[in-house]
Coordinates of C-alpha atoms in Angstrom, one line a residue:
M11 CA 17.3 28.5 -14.3
A12 CA 18.2 27.5 -10.7
R13 CA 19.4 24.1 -11.9
N14 CA 21.6 25.8 -14.5
R15 CA 23.2 28.2 -12.0
R16 CA 24.0 25.2 -9.7
S17 CA 25.6 23.3 -12.6
Q18 CA 27.7 26.3 -13.5
T19 CA 29.1 26.4 -10.0
S20 CA 30.1 22.8 -10.0
Q21 CA 33.6 21.5 -10.6
Q22 CA 32.7 19.7 -13.8
P23 CA 34.2 20.8 -17.1
K24 CA 32.0 23.3 -18.9
Y25 CA 31.3 20.9 -21.8
Q26 CA 30.1 18.3 -19.3
Q27 CA 27.8 20.8 -17.7
I28 CA 26.2 21.5 -21.0
I29 CA 25.8 17.7 -21.7
D30 CA 24.2 17.2 -18.2
Y31 CA 21.9 20.2 -18.8
I32 CA 20.6 19.0 -22.1
R33 CA 20.3 15.3 -20.9
G34 CA 18.3 16.6 -18.0
R35 CA 15.9 18.5 -20.1
I36 CA 15.4 15.5 -22.4
S37 CA 15.1 12.9 -19.7
T38 CA 12.4 14.8 -17.8
G39 CA 10.4 15.2 -20.9
E40 CA 10.7 19.0 -21.0
W41 CA 12.3 18.6 -24.4
P42 CA 10.4 15.8 -26.1
I43 CA 11.3 14.1 -29.3
G44 CA 11.2 16.6 -32.2
S45 CA 12.0 19.6 -30.0
K46 CA 14.6 22.0 -31.3
I47 CA 17.3 22.7 -28.8
P48 CA 18.8 26.2 -28.2
S49 CA 21.3 27.4 -30.8
Q50 CA 25.0 27.2 -30.2
R51 CA 25.1 30.9 -29.7
V52 CA 22.4 30.8 -27.0
L53 CA 24.1 27.9 -25.2
A54 CA 27.5 29.6 -25.4
E55 CA 26.0 32.8 -23.8
Q56 CA 24.0 30.8 -21.2
F57 CA 27.1 28.9 -20.0
G58 CA 29.7 31.6 -20.6
V59 CA 31.8 29.6 -23.0
N60 CA 32.9 29.8 -26.6
R61 CA 31.2 27.9 -29.3
S62 CA 33.9 25.2 -29.6
T63 CA 33.0 24.0 -26.1
V64 CA 29.3 23.8 -27.1
I65 CA 30.2 21.9 -30.2
T66 CA 32.2 19.4 -28.2
A67 CA 29.2 18.8 -25.9
L68 CA 26.7 18.5 -28.9
E69 CA 29.0 16.1 -30.7
E70 CA 29.0 13.7 -27.7
L71 CA 25.2 13.9 -27.4
M72 CA 24.9 13.2 -31.1
A73 CA 27.2 10.2 -30.7
D74 CA 24.9 8.9 -28.0
G75 CA 22.0 9.2 -30.4
L76 CA 20.0 11.8 -28.4
I77 CA 20.2 14.7 -30.8
E78 CA 20.7 15.2 -34.5
G79 CA 21.3 18.1 -36.8
K80 CA 18.6 18.5 -39.4
M81 CA 18.7 20.7 -42.5
G82 CA 16.6 23.8 -42.1
M83 CA 15.6 22.9 -38.5
G84 CA 18.8 23.2 -36.5
T85 CA 19.6 20.5 -33.8
V86 CA 16.6 18.5 -32.6
V87 CA 15.9 15.8 -30.1
V88 CA 15.6 12.4 -31.8
N89 CA 15.7 10.0 -28.8
N90 CA 15.5 10.0 -25.1
T91 CA 16.8 7.5 -22.4
W92 CA 13.7 5.4 -22.7
T93 CA 13.5 5.2 -26.5
L94 CA 17.1 4.0 -26.5
L95 CA 16.0 1.1 -24.3
A96 CA 12.5 0.4 -25.5
T97 CA 11.3 -1.2 -28.7
T98 CA 8.1 0.9 -28.8
P99 CA 8.8 4.6 -29.0
P100 CA 6.7 7.1 -26.9
P101 CA 4.4 9.6 -28.6
D102 CA 5.9 12.4 -30.6
W103 CA 4.5 15.4 -28.8
N104 CA 5.9 17.7 -31.4
E105 CA 3.5 16.3 -33.9
Y106 CA 0.6 16.9 -31.5
V107 CA 1.7 20.5 -31.0
K108 CA 1.7 21.1 -34.8
S109 CA -1.7 19.4 -35.4
G110 CA -3.6 21.4 -32.8
L111 CA -6.6 23.4 -34.1
H112 CA -5.5 26.8 -32.8
K113 CA -2.7 28.3 -34.8
P114 CA 0.5 29.4 -32.9
S115 CA 1.3 33.1 -32.6
L116 CA 3.8 34.6 -35.1
T117 CA 7.4 34.0 -34.1
A118 CA 8.0 37.7 -33.4
V119 CA 4.8 37.9 -31.3
R120 CA 5.9 34.9 -29.2
K121 CA 9.3 36.6 -28.7
I122 CA 7.6 39.9 -27.7
N123 CA 5.2 38.1 -25.3
Q124 CA 8.2 36.4 -23.6
D125 CA 10.4 39.4 -23.4
E126 CA 7.7 41.7 -22.0
F127 CA 8.5 40.1 -18.6
D128 CA 12.2 40.9 -18.8
P129 CA 12.8 43.7 -16.3
D130 CA 16.1 44.5 -17.9
L131 CA 14.5 45.7 -21.2
I132 CA 13.1 49.1 -21.9
Q133 CA 9.5 48.3 -22.6
L134 CA 8.4 50.3 -25.6
S135 CA 6.1 47.5 -26.7
K136 CA 4.0 46.8 -23.7
G137 CA 0.3 47.6 -24.2
E138 CA -0.6 48.3 -20.6
L139 CA -0.3 51.0 -18.0
S140 CA 2.8 51.4 -15.9
P141 CA 2.9 50.0 -12.3
D142 CA 3.5 53.6 -11.3
I143 CA -0.1 54.4 -12.4
F144 CA -1.7 51.4 -10.7
P145 CA -3.9 52.6 -7.8
L146 CA -2.5 50.2 -5.3
D147 CA -3.9 51.9 -2.2
T148 CA -7.4 52.2 -3.7
M149 CA -7.3 48.6 -4.9
K150 CA -6.4 47.4 -1.4
F151 CA -9.3 49.5 0.0
V152 CA -11.7 48.0 -2.5
M153 CA -10.5 44.4 -1.9
E154 CA -10.8 44.9 1.9
K155 CA -14.3 46.2 1.5
V156 CA -15.2 43.3 -0.7
T157 CA -13.7 40.8 1.7
V158 CA -15.6 42.3 4.7
Q159 CA -18.9 41.8 2.8
L160 CA -17.9 38.4 1.4
G161 CA -20.1 35.5 1.9
R162 CA -20.0 32.0 0.5
F163 CA -19.3 32.2 -3.3
G164 CA -18.9 29.7 -6.1
Y165 CA -19.7 29.5 -9.8
E166 CA -21.6 32.5 -11.1
E167 CA -24.6 32.3 -13.4
P168 CA -23.8 31.9 -17.1
R169 CA -23.9 35.6 -18.0
G170 CA -21.8 36.5 -15.0
Y171 CA -22.1 38.1 -11.5
Y172 CA -25.4 40.1 -11.6
P173 CA -24.3 43.1 -9.5
L174 CA -21.4 43.6 -11.9
R175 CA -23.7 43.5 -14.9
Q176 CA -26.0 46.0 -13.1
A177 CA -23.0 48.3 -12.5
L178 CA -22.0 48.0 -16.2
S179 CA -25.5 48.7 -17.3
E180 CA -25.4 52.0 -15.4
Y181 CA -21.9 52.8 -16.6
L182 CA -22.7 52.1 -20.2
R183 CA -25.9 54.3 -20.1
R184 CA -23.6 57.2 -19.3
K185 CA -21.8 56.5 -22.5
G186 CA -25.0 56.5 -24.5
I187 CA -25.5 52.7 -24.6
E188 CA -28.8 51.3 -23.4
A189 CA -28.0 47.7 -22.2
S190 CA -30.0 45.8 -19.6
P191 CA -28.0 43.3 -17.4
S192 CA -29.5 40.5 -19.4
S193 CA -27.8 41.7 -22.6
I194 CA -24.3 41.8 -21.0
L195 CA -21.9 38.9 -20.7
I196 CA -18.9 39.0 -18.4
V197 CA -15.8 37.5 -20.0
S198 CA -12.2 37.0 -18.9
G199 CA -10.9 39.9 -20.9
A200 CA -11.7 41.2 -24.4
L201 CA -9.7 38.5 -26.1
Q202 CA -12.0 35.8 -24.8
A203 CA -14.9 37.7 -26.2
L204 CA -13.4 37.5 -29.6
Q205 CA -12.7 33.8 -29.2
L206 CA -16.3 33.1 -28.2
I207 CA -17.6 35.2 -31.1
S208 CA -15.3 33.4 -33.6
V209 CA -16.3 29.9 -32.6
G210 CA -19.9 30.6 -31.6
L211 CA -21.3 33.0 -34.3
L212 CA -19.3 32.8 -37.5
H213 CA -19.3 30.2 -40.3
R214 CA -16.0 28.5 -41.2
G215 CA -14.6 29.9 -44.4
S216 CA -16.2 33.3 -44.1
T217 CA -14.3 36.6 -43.9
V218 CA -13.8 39.2 -41.2
L219 CA -13.4 42.7 -42.5
L220 CA -11.2 44.9 -40.4
E221 CA -8.8 47.9 -40.5
Q222 CA -5.4 47.4 -42.0
P223 CA -3.2 47.5 -40.0
S224 CA -5.0 45.9 -37.1
Y225 CA -4.4 44.2 -33.7
L226 CA -6.1 41.0 -35.1
Y227 CA -3.3 40.4 -37.6
S228 CA -0.9 39.6 -34.7
L229 CA -3.3 37.0 -33.4
H230 CA -4.8 33.8 -34.9
V231 CA -8.1 33.9 -32.9
F232 CA -10.3 34.1 -36.0
Q233 CA -8.0 32.2 -38.4
S234 CA -8.0 29.2 -36.0
A235 CA -11.7 29.1 -36.3
G236 CA -11.5 28.9 -40.1
M237 CA -12.0 32.6 -40.9
Q238 CA -10.2 34.8 -43.3
L239 CA -9.2 38.4 -42.7
A240 CA -9.7 41.2 -45.3
G241 CA -8.1 44.6 -44.6
L242 CA -9.9 47.9 -45.2
Q243 CA -8.0 51.2 -45.7
M244 CA -7.8 53.9 -43.0
D245 CA -7.2 57.6 -43.1
P246 CA -6.8 60.1 -40.2
Y247 CA -10.5 59.9 -39.5
G248 CA -10.6 56.1 -39.1
L249 CA -11.8 53.2 -41.1
K250 CA -12.9 54.1 -44.7
P251 CA -16.2 52.4 -45.4
D252 CA -16.1 53.0 -49.1
D253 CA -15.3 49.5 -50.2
I254 CA -17.2 47.6 -47.6
V255 CA -20.0 46.9 -50.1
K256 CA -17.6 45.5 -52.7
R257 CA -15.5 43.5 -50.2
R258 CA -18.5 42.1 -48.5
R259 CA -19.8 40.5 -51.6
Q260 CA -16.4 39.5 -53.0
E261 CA -15.1 38.0 -49.8
N262 CA -18.2 36.3 -48.5
S263 CA -17.7 38.5 -45.4
S264 CA -19.7 37.8 -42.3
I265 CA -18.8 40.6 -39.9
L266 CA -16.8 43.8 -39.4
Y267 CA -14.2 44.2 -36.6
T268 CA -13.2 47.7 -35.7
I269 CA -11.3 49.6 -32.9
P270 CA -12.8 53.1 -33.3
C271 CA -11.2 54.7 -30.2
F272 CA -7.4 55.1 -30.2
H273 CA -7.0 52.3 -32.6
N274 CA -4.3 49.6 -32.1
P275 CA -1.7 50.0 -33.5
T276 CA -2.2 53.4 -35.2
G277 CA -3.7 55.4 -32.3
I278 CA -6.3 56.9 -34.7
L279 CA -9.6 58.1 -33.2
M280 CA -12.6 57.6 -35.6
S281 CA -14.4 60.9 -36.1
E282 CA -18.1 61.3 -35.3
S283 CA -19.1 61.8 -39.0
R284 CA -17.1 58.7 -40.0
R285 CA -18.9 56.6 -37.3
A286 CA -22.3 57.8 -38.7
E287 CA -21.2 56.9 -42.2
L288 CA -19.9 53.5 -41.1
M289 CA -23.1 52.6 -39.3
R290 CA -25.2 53.7 -42.3
V291 CA -23.3 51.4 -44.6
C292 CA -23.3 48.4 -42.2
E293 CA -27.0 48.7 -41.6
A294 CA -27.8 48.9 -45.3
E295 CA -25.6 45.9 -45.9
R296 CA -26.9 44.0 -42.9
L297 CA -23.3 43.6 -41.8
P298 CA -22.9 43.0 -38.1
V299 CA -20.1 44.8 -36.3
I300 CA -17.7 43.9 -33.4
E301 CA -16.8 47.2 -31.7
D302 CA -13.7 46.8 -29.7
D303 CA -13.8 49.8 -27.4
I304 CA -11.2 48.9 -24.7
Y305 CA -9.3 52.1 -25.1
R306 CA -12.3 54.5 -24.9
E307 CA -11.6 55.9 -21.4
L308 CA -8.0 56.7 -22.2
W309 CA -8.8 60.1 -23.9
I310 CA -6.6 63.0 -22.9
E311 CA -8.0 66.4 -24.1
A312 CA -11.6 65.6 -24.8
P313 CA -13.9 62.5 -24.6
P314 CA -14.3 60.6 -27.9
P315 CA -17.5 60.6 -29.9
P316 CA -20.3 58.2 -28.7
P317 CA -19.7 54.5 -29.4
L318 CA -21.0 52.9 -32.5
K319 CA -23.2 50.9 -30.2
A320 CA -24.9 54.1 -29.0
R321 CA -26.1 54.6 -32.6
D322 CA -27.3 51.0 -32.9
K323 CA -31.0 50.8 -33.2
H324 CA -31.3 47.3 -34.7
G325 CA -28.9 45.1 -32.8
H326 CA -26.1 45.3 -35.4
V327 CA -23.3 45.9 -33.0
L328 CA -21.6 43.6 -30.5
Y329 CA -19.8 45.9 -28.1
V330 CA -16.7 44.7 -26.3
G331 CA -15.1 46.4 -23.3
S332 CA -12.5 45.6 -20.6
L333 CA -10.7 46.9 -17.5
S334 CA -7.4 45.5 -18.7
K335 CA -6.1 48.7 -20.4
T336 CA -7.5 51.1 -17.9
L337 CA -7.3 49.6 -14.5
T338 CA -5.4 46.3 -14.5
P339 CA -5.2 43.2 -16.7
G340 CA -4.8 41.1 -13.6
L341 CA -8.5 41.1 -12.8
R342 CA -9.2 39.5 -16.2
I343 CA -12.6 41.2 -16.5
G344 CA -14.2 42.3 -19.8
W345 CA -17.7 42.3 -21.2
V346 CA -19.8 41.8 -24.4
V347 CA -23.0 43.7 -25.0
G348 CA -25.4 42.5 -27.7
P349 CA -28.9 41.1 -28.4
E350 CA -30.1 38.7 -25.8
P351 CA -30.1 35.6 -28.0
V352 CA -26.5 36.3 -29.0
I353 CA -25.5 36.8 -25.3
E354 CA -27.3 33.6 -24.4
R355 CA -25.3 31.7 -27.1
L356 CA -22.0 33.2 -26.0
S357 CA -22.7 32.6 -22.3
D358 CA -23.4 29.0 -23.1
L359 CA -20.0 28.7 -24.9
K360 CA -18.2 30.5 -22.0
M361 CA -19.7 28.0 -19.5
Q362 CA -18.4 25.2 -21.8
T363 CA -15.0 26.8 -21.9
D364 CA -14.2 27.8 -18.2
Y365 CA -17.5 27.7 -16.3
G366 CA -17.6 31.5 -15.8
A367 CA -15.5 34.5 -14.9
S368 CA -13.8 34.7 -11.5
S369 CA -16.3 35.4 -8.7
L370 CA -13.8 37.4 -6.7
S371 CA -12.6 39.5 -9.6
S372 CA -16.2 40.2 -10.5
R373 CA -17.0 41.5 -7.1
V374 CA -13.9 43.7 -7.1
A375 CA -14.8 45.1 -10.5
A376 CA -18.4 45.7 -9.4
E377 CA -17.2 47.7 -6.4
W378 CA -14.9 49.8 -8.6
L379 CA -17.7 50.7 -11.0
A380 CA -20.6 51.1 -8.6
S381 CA -18.7 53.3 -6.1
G382 CA -17.5 55.8 -8.7
L383 CA -13.9 55.0 -7.9
Y384 CA -13.3 53.8 -11.4
E385 CA -14.2 57.1 -13.0
E386 CA -12.1 59.0 -10.4
H387 CA -9.2 56.7 -11.2
M388 CA -9.6 57.4 -14.9
G389 CA -9.2 61.1 -14.3
E390 CA -5.8 60.5 -12.7
V391 CA -4.8 58.1 -15.5
R392 CA -5.5 60.8 -18.1
E393 CA -3.3 63.3 -16.3
Q394 CA -0.5 60.7 -16.3
L395 CA -1.0 59.9 -20.0
K396 CA -0.8 63.6 -20.8
I397 CA 2.6 63.9 -19.1
R398 CA 3.8 60.7 -20.8
R399 CA 2.6 61.7 -24.2
A400 CA 4.4 65.0 -23.9
A401 CA 7.6 63.2 -22.9
V402 CA 7.6 60.8 -25.7
I403 CA 6.7 63.4 -28.3
A404 CA 9.6 65.6 -27.1
A405 CA 12.0 62.6 -27.2
L406 CA 10.8 61.8 -30.8
Q407 CA 11.3 65.3 -31.9
K408 CA 14.8 65.4 -30.4
H409 CA 16.1 62.1 -31.6
L410 CA 14.0 61.0 -34.6
H411 CA 12.9 64.2 -36.2
D412 CA 14.9 63.4 -39.4
L413 CA 14.3 59.6 -39.3
A414 CA 10.5 59.1 -38.9
T415 CA 7.1 60.8 -39.0
W416 CA 4.2 60.3 -36.6
E417 CA 0.8 61.8 -35.5
V418 CA 0.2 63.0 -32.0
P419 CA -2.6 60.7 -30.6
Q420 CA -5.6 62.2 -28.9
G421 CA -5.7 59.4 -26.4
G422 CA -4.5 55.9 -25.6
F423 CA -0.8 55.2 -25.3
L424 CA 0.3 54.2 -28.8
I425 CA 2.3 56.0 -31.4
W426 CA 2.6 54.7 -35.0
L427 CA 6.0 55.6 -36.3
K428 CA 6.7 55.7 -40.1
I429 CA 10.4 55.2 -40.7
N430 CA 11.6 57.4 -43.6
D431 CA 14.2 55.0 -44.9
K432 CA 13.6 51.5 -46.3
L433 CA 14.8 49.3 -43.5
S434 CA 14.0 45.8 -42.5
M435 CA 11.7 46.1 -39.4
M436 CA 12.7 42.7 -38.2
E437 CA 16.3 43.6 -38.4
L438 CA 15.6 46.8 -36.5
F439 CA 13.5 44.8 -34.0
G440 CA 16.4 42.4 -33.4
K441 CA 19.1 45.0 -33.1
A442 CA 16.9 47.1 -30.7
L443 CA 16.4 44.0 -28.6
R444 CA 20.2 43.4 -28.4
H445 CA 20.5 47.0 -27.2
G446 CA 17.9 46.5 -24.5
I447 CA 14.8 47.9 -26.2
L448 CA 11.6 45.9 -26.9
L449 CA 9.3 47.4 -29.5
N450 CA 6.7 46.1 -31.9
P451 CA 7.5 45.9 -35.6
G452 CA 4.6 47.1 -37.8
N453 CA 4.5 44.0 -39.9
I454 CA 2.9 41.9 -37.1
Y455 CA -0.2 44.0 -37.7
G456 CA -0.4 43.1 -41.3
Q457 CA 1.1 46.4 -42.5
E458 CA 2.6 46.2 -46.0
P459 CA 5.1 47.4 -47.1
E460 CA 7.5 47.5 -44.2
G461 CA 8.5 50.7 -42.5
Y462 CA 6.4 51.1 -39.4
L463 CA 6.9 50.6 -35.6
R464 CA 4.4 50.7 -32.8
I465 CA 5.7 52.6 -29.7
S466 CA 3.9 52.4 -26.4
Y467 CA 4.4 55.2 -23.9
G468 CA 2.0 53.7 -21.3
Y469 CA 4.4 51.4 -19.5
A470 CA 8.0 52.5 -19.5
S471 CA 9.2 55.1 -17.0
L472 CA 9.8 58.7 -18.3
E473 CA 13.5 58.1 -18.0
D474 CA 13.3 54.9 -20.0
L475 CA 11.2 56.6 -22.6
E476 CA 13.9 59.2 -23.2
T477 CA 16.7 56.6 -23.2
G478 CA 14.8 54.1 -25.4
I479 CA 13.9 56.7 -28.0
E480 CA 17.5 58.0 -28.0
R481 CA 18.9 54.5 -28.6
L482 CA 16.3 53.8 -31.2
G483 CA 17.5 56.8 -33.2
E484 CA 21.1 55.6 -32.9
I485 CA 20.1 52.2 -34.2
I486 CA 18.2 53.5 -37.1
R487 CA 21.1 55.7 -38.1
S488 CA 23.5 52.7 -37.9
L489 CA 21.2 50.6 -40.2
R490 CA 21.0 53.5 -42.7
S491 CA 24.7 53.6 -43.0
V492 CA 25.1 49.9 -43.8

């Protein structure tokens, strides 16, 4: 971006600035052969010119043989300075990108991930707590204490820093889960736990049962390992286990993935009776369960029912937790609890992947948990979430009462909006973005038919929540009238 600002302040004609910019990106290899260059509209906005100026620049680059318009693809790089001089062309990195084993994110998801770092947007999509809630002073205190006590440190043992696993064992016991340190693996966030499970425990071609909609539908972590996803229905009490038996046998399913506490994206809290029913069915079917419980501590009025893992007497459940949604994603600390042979297998895979979680982050996390500061912090977080939830519900009632329906969540920071009219959620997503609002269209979570939005009230300021909801209402009304 700095290079672009310098070029725009030069005395060269605008079309020449565009030519130099594109030549520079190609010649340095940032845009290898096969890359799609930005659209005429994007370039026109970037350089503050009309499209005719952009077209003039592109035509010159096409005449030089560097770029070419291709049907259905836009304008792509077909040569660079060296290929125009050499007889043997360089590798086509675009082909390597396409042939990688791990599937890319959905286009909308990539766009959301990019725009979540744009400070000019109202962040109604961001699935983390606001910087206003971050306990900066306490974090400084903890890090100073850890630093004072710090000795030489290097790689940790395969399962992770032992004092952190001890602290987690005590913490989980208070949640009803009996887990010795040897049955806990420290991972770099809950997503890494899912990646390790997908490649280390499941057979290619098998099926993962899960709620529909679900967070996993916006990822390719299991599909990239050769798995299929099969959705199960939900109601206000959580995942309905009625058709697990049928789907398990029909789909060659290997495991169930569920988010029972303040589910992403719906915000639903699975009831205690539903949890008991689900465990009964899974035990009878010998169906292992991944319990993703990263939102558990974000309850507002009352604590949620005990985890599925607390009911697990036969090692059916792999329990996944994290500090990313409750303290900070910057620590990159999560955990998996399960039978020791499974934890040993996953820890071996983690060592092959990154040789262990951060030693420094592990020490900081251990201090938060062992000192009681984490639970004290969570009390303050719940108070803030209560205020934020009240603010977003008031804004929804004021601006969307005739446009959408929703349930008031008992915890977490997500609201699942059902739009009353039949509108394209991707069109709504795009128009909201142009009006400075980032939100998550429901179809990235595998929700069919269209008509849903996921709203987060955890990150944006109270003022932005009100403004964002108001603008959203105006946008929906404008699309209804088309």
